[in-house]
PDB file of C-alpha atoms in Angstrom:
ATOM      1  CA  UNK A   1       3.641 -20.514  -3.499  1.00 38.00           C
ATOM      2  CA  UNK A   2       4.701 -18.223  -0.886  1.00 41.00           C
ATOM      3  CA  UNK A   3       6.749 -18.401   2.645  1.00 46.00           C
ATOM      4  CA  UNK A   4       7.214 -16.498   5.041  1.00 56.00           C
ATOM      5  CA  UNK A   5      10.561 -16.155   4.919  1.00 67.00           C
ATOM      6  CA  UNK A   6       9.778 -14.653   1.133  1.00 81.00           C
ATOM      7  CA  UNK A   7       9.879 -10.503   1.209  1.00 89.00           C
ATOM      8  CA  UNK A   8       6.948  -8.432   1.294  1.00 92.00           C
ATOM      9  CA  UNK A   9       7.459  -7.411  -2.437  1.00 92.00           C
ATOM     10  CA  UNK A  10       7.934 -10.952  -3.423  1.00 92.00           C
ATOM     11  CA  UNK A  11       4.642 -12.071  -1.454  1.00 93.00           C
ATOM     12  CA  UNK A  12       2.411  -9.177  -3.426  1.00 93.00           C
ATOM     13  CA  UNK A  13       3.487 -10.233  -6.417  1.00 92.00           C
ATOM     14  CA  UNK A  14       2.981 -13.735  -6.143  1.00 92.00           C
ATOM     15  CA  UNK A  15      -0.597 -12.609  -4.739  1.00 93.00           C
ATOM     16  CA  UNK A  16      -1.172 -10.418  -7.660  1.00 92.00           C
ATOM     17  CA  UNK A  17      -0.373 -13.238 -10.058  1.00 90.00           C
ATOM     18  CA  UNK A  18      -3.244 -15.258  -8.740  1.00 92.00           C
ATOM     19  CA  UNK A  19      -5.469 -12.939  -7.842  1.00 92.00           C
ATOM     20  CA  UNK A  20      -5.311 -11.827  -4.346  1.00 95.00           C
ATOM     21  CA  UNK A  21      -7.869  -8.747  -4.314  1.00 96.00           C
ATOM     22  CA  UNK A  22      -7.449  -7.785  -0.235  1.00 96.00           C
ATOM     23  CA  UNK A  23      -4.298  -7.613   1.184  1.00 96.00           C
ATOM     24  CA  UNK A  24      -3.503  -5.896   4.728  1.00 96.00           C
ATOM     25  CA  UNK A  25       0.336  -5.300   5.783  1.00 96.00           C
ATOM     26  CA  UNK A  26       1.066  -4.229   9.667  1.00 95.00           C
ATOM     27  CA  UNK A  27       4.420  -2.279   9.018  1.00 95.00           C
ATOM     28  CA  UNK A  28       6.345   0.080  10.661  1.00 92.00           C
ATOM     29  CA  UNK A  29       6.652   2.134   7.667  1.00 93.00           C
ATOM     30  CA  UNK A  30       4.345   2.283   5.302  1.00 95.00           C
ATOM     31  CA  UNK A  31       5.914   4.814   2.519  1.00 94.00           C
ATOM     32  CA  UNK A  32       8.618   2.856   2.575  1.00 92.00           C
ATOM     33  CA  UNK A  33       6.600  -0.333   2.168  1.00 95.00           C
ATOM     34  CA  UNK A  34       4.696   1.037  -0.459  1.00 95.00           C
ATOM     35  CA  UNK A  35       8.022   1.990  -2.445  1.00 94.00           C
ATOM     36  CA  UNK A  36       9.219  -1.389  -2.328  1.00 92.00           C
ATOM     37  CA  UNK A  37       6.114  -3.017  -3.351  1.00 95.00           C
ATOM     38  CA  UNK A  38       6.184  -0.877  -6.539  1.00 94.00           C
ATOM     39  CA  UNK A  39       9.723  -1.046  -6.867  1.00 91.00           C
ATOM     40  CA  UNK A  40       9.146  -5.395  -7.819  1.00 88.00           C
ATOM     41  CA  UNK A  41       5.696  -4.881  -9.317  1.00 86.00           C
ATOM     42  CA  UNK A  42       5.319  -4.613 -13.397  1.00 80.00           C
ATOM     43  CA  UNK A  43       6.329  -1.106 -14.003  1.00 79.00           C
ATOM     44  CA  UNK A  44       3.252  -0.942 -16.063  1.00 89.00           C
ATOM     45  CA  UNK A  45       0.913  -1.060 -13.612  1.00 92.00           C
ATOM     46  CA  UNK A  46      -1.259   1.591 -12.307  1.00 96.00           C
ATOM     47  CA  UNK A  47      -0.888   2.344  -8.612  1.00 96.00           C
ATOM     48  CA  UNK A  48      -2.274   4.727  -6.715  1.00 97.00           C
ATOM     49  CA  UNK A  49      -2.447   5.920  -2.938  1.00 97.00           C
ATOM     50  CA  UNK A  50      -4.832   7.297  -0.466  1.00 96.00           C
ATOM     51  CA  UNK A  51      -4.722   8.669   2.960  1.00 94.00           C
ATOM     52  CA  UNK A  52      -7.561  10.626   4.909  1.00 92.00           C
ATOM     53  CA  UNK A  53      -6.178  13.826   4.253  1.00 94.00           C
ATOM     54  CA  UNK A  54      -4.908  14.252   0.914  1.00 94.00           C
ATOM     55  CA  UNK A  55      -7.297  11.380  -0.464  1.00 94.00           C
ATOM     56  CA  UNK A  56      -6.648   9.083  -3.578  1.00 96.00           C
ATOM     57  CA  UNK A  57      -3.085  10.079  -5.645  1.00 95.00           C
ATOM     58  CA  UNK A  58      -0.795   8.581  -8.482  1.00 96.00           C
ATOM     59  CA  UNK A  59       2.192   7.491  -7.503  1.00 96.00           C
ATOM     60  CA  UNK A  60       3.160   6.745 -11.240  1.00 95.00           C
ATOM     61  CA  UNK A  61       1.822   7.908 -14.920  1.00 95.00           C
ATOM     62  CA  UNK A  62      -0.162   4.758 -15.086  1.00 95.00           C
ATOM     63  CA  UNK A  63      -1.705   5.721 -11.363  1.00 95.00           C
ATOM     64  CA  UNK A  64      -2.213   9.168 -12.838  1.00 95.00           C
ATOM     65  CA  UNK A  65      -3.992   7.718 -15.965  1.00 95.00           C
ATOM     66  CA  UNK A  66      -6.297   5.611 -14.324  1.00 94.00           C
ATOM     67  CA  UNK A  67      -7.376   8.337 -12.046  1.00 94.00           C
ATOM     68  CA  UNK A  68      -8.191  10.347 -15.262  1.00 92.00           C
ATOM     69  CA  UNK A  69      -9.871   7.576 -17.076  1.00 91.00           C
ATOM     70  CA  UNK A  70     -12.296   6.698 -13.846  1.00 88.00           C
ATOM     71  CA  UNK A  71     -16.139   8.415 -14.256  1.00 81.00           C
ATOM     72  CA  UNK A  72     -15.733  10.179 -10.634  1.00 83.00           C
ATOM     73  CA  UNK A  73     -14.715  13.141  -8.901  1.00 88.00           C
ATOM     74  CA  UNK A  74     -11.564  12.246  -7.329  1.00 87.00           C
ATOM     75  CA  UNK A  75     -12.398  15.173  -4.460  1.00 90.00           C
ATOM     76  CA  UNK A  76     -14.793  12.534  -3.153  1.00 89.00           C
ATOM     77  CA  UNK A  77     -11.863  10.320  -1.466  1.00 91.00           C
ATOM     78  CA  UNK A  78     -10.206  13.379   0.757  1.00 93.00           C
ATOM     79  CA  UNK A  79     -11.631  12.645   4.123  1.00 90.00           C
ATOM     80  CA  UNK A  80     -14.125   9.892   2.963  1.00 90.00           C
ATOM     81  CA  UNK A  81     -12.670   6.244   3.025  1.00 90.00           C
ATOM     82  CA  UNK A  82     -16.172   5.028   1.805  1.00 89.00           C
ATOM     83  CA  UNK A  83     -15.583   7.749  -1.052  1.00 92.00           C
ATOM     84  CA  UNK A  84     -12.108   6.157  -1.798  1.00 93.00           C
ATOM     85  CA  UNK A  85     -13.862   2.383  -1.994  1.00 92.00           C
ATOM     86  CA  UNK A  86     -16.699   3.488  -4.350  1.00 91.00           C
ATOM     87  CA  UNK A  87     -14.393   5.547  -6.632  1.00 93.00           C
ATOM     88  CA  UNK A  88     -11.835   2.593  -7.275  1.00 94.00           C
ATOM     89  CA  UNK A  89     -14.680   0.239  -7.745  1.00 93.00           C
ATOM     90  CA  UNK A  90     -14.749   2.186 -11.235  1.00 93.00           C
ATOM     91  CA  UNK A  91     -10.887   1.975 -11.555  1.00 94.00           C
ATOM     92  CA  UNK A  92      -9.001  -0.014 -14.323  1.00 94.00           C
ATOM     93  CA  UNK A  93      -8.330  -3.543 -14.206  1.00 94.00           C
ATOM     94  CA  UNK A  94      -5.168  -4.301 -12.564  1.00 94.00           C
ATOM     95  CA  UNK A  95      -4.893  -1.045 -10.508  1.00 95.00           C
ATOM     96  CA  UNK A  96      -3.297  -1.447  -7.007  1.00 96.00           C
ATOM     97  CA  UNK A  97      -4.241   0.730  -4.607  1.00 97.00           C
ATOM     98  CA  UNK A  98      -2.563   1.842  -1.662  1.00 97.00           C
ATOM     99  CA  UNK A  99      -4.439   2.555   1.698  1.00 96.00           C
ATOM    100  CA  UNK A 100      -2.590   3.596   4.468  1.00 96.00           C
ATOM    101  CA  UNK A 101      -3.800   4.011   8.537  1.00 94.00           C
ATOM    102  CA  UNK A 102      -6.694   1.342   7.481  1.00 93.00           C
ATOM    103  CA  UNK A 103      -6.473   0.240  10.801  1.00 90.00           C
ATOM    104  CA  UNK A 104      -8.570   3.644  11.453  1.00 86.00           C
ATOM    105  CA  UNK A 105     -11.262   3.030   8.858  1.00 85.00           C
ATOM    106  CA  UNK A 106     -11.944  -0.561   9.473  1.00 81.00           C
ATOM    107  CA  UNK A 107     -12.488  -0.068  13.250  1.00 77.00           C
ATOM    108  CA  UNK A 108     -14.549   2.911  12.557  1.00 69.00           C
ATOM    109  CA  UNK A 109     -18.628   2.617  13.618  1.00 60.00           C
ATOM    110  CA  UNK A 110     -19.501   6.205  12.048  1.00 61.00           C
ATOM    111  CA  UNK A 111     -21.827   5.107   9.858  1.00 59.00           C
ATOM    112  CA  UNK A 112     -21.656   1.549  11.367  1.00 60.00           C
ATOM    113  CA  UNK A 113     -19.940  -1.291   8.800  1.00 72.00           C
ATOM    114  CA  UNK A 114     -20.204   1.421   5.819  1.00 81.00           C
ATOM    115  CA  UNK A 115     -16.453   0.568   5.168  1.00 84.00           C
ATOM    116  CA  UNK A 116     -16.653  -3.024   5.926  1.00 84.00           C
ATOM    117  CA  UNK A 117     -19.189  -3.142   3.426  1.00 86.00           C
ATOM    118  CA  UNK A 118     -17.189  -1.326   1.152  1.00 87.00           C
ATOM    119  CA  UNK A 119     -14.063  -3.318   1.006  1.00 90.00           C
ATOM    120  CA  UNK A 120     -16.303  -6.823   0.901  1.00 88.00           C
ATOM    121  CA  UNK A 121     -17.809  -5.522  -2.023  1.00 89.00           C
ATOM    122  CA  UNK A 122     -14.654  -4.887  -3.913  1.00 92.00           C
ATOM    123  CA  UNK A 123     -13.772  -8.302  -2.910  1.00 92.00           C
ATOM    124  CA  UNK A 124     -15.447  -9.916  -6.087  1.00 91.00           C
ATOM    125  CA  UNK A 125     -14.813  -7.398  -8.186  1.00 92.00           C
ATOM    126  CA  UNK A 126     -11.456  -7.050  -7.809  1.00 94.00           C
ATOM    127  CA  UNK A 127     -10.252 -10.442  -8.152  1.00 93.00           C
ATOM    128  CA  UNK A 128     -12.100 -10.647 -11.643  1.00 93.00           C
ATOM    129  CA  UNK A 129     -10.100  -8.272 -13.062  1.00 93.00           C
ATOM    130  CA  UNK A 130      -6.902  -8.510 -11.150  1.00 93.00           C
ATOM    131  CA  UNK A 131      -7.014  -5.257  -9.093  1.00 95.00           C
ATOM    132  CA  UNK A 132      -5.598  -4.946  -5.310  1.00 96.00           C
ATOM    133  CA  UNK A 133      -6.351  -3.290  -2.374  1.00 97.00           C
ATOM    134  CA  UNK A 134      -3.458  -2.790   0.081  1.00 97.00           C
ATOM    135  CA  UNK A 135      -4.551  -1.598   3.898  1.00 96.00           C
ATOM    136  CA  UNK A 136      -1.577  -0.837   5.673  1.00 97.00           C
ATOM    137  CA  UNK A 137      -0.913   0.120   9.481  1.00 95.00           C
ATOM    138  CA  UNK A 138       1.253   0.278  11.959  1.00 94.00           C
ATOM    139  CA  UNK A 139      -1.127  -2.620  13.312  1.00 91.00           C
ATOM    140  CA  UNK A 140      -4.205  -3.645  12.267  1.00 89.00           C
ATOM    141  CA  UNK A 141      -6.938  -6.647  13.385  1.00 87.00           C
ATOM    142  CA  UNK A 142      -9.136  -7.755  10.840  1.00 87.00           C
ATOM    143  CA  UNK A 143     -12.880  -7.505  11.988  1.00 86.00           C
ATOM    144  CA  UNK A 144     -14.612 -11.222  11.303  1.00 86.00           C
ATOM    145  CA  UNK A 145     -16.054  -9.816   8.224  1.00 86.00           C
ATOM    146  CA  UNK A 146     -12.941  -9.259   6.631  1.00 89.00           C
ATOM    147  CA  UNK A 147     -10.506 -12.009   8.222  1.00 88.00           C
ATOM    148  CA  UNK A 148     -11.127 -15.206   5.592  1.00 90.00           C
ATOM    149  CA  UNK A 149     -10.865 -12.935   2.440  1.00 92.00           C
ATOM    150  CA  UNK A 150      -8.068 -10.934   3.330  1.00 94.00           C
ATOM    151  CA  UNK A 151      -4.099 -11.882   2.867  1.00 94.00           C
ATOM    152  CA  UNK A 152      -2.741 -10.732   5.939  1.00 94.00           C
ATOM    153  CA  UNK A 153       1.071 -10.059   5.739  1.00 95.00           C
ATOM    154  CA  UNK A 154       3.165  -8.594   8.786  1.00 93.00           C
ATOM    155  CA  UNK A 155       6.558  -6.984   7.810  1.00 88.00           C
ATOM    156  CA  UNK A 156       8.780  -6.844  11.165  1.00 78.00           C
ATOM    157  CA  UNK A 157      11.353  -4.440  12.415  1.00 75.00           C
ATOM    158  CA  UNK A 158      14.792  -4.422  11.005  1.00 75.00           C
ATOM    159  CA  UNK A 159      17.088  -7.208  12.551  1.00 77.00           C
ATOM    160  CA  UNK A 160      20.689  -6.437  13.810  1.00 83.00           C
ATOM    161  CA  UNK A 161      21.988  -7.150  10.065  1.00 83.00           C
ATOM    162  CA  UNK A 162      19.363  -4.740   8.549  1.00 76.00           C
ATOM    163  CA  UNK A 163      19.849  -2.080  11.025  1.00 79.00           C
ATOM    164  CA  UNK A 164      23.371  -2.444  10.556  1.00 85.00           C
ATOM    165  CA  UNK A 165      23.305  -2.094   6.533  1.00 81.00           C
ATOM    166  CA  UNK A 166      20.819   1.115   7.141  1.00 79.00           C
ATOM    167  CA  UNK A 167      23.437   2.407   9.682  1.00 83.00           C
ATOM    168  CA  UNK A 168      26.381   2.220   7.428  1.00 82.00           C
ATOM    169  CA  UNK A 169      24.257   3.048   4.495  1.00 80.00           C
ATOM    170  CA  UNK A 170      23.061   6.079   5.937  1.00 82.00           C
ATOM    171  CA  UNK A 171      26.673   7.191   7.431  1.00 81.00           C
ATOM    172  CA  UNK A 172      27.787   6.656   4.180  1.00 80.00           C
ATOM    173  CA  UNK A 173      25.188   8.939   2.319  1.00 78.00           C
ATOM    174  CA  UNK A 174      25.855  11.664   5.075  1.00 80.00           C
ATOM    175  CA  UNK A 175      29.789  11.325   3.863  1.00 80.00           C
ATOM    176  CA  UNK A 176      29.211  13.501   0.851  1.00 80.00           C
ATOM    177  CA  UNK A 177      28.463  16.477  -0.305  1.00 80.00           C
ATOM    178  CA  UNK A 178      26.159  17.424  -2.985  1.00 79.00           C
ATOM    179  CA  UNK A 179      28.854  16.726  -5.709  1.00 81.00           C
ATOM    180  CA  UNK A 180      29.881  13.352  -4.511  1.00 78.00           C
ATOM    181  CA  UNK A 181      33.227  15.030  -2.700  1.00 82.00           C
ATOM    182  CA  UNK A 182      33.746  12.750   0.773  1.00 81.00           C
ATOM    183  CA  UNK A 183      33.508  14.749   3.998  1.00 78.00           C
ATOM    184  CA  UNK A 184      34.956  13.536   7.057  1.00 75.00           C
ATOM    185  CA  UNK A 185      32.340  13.661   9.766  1.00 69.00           C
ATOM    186  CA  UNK A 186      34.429  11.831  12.171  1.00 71.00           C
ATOM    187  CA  UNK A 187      32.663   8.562  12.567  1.00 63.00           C
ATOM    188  CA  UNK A 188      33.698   4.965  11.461  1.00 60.00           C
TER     189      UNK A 188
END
């Protein structure tokens, strides 16, 4: 069982282990989102990501793998979100898949409800064989069609304490040269 007060990572990998296939995050980061997630998800896993421009990539071997293994010319997902849902309908079980600025593609009406459609076809599909499809955005309404299958998660800004820790984390980082030496850049 999940809570809210349970991390993003934690709450896709408690999905995953029962079969969530649609999940949509609103974050105000989604790389770093999308690191995190992979950093508490079975290392084995394939997962891939896609964005309108550079289309559908590994972001590990297994990703890479899976990518390879799929009957379809990867080409077909740069600039086509309906191209990205038909090619990992022929992915591996247990892919995750990475979608990020969703927000765009699910609002979109050229061709109407083609990628509505899309993603409530994977739906089914996915949750047979344990594959996910993350949407992220910086904000993102589900259309009716996709609100009562999808796990909508929201990952808020920092609080004082996490700002804080980034702060003093980054200072920190800036401290040193290449070699590990400290520099003194004046701050405290």
């Amino acid at each position: 069982m999940t809570t809210a007060t349970q991390s993003i990572p934690a709450r896709i990998r408690a999905a995953k282990a029962v079969g969530v296939p649609l999940v949509a995050i609103t974050t105000p980061d989604q790389q770093a989102t999308i690191h995190a997630i992979c950093e508490h998800v079975n290392g084995d896993t394939p997962k891939v990501q896609w964005d309108i421009l550079k289309g559908l990539l590994p972001i590990n071997k297994q990703g890479a793998d899976a990518i390879g293994q799929t009957e379809a010319d990867q080409e077909t997902t740069k600039g086509s979100p309906v191209g990205l849902l038909q090619f990992i309908e022929k992915m591996p079980p247990g892919t995750l898949v990475f979608a990020r600025n969703f927000h765009k593609v699910i609002a979109s009406t050229d061709p109407p409800l083609a990628p509505l459609q899309a993603v409530s076809t994977l739906r089914d599909e996915f949750k047979k064989d344990g594959r996910m499809l993350i949407m992220l955005a910086p904000g993102m309404q589900l259309p009716p069609e996709l609100k009562d299958d999808t796990l909508l998660l929201d990952e808020p800004l920092p609080d004082a304490t996490a700002l804080k820790t980034i702060i003093t984390d980054t200072i920190e980082a800036a401290s040193q040269d290449e070699k590990g030496n400290k520099i003194d850049l004046g701050v405290q």
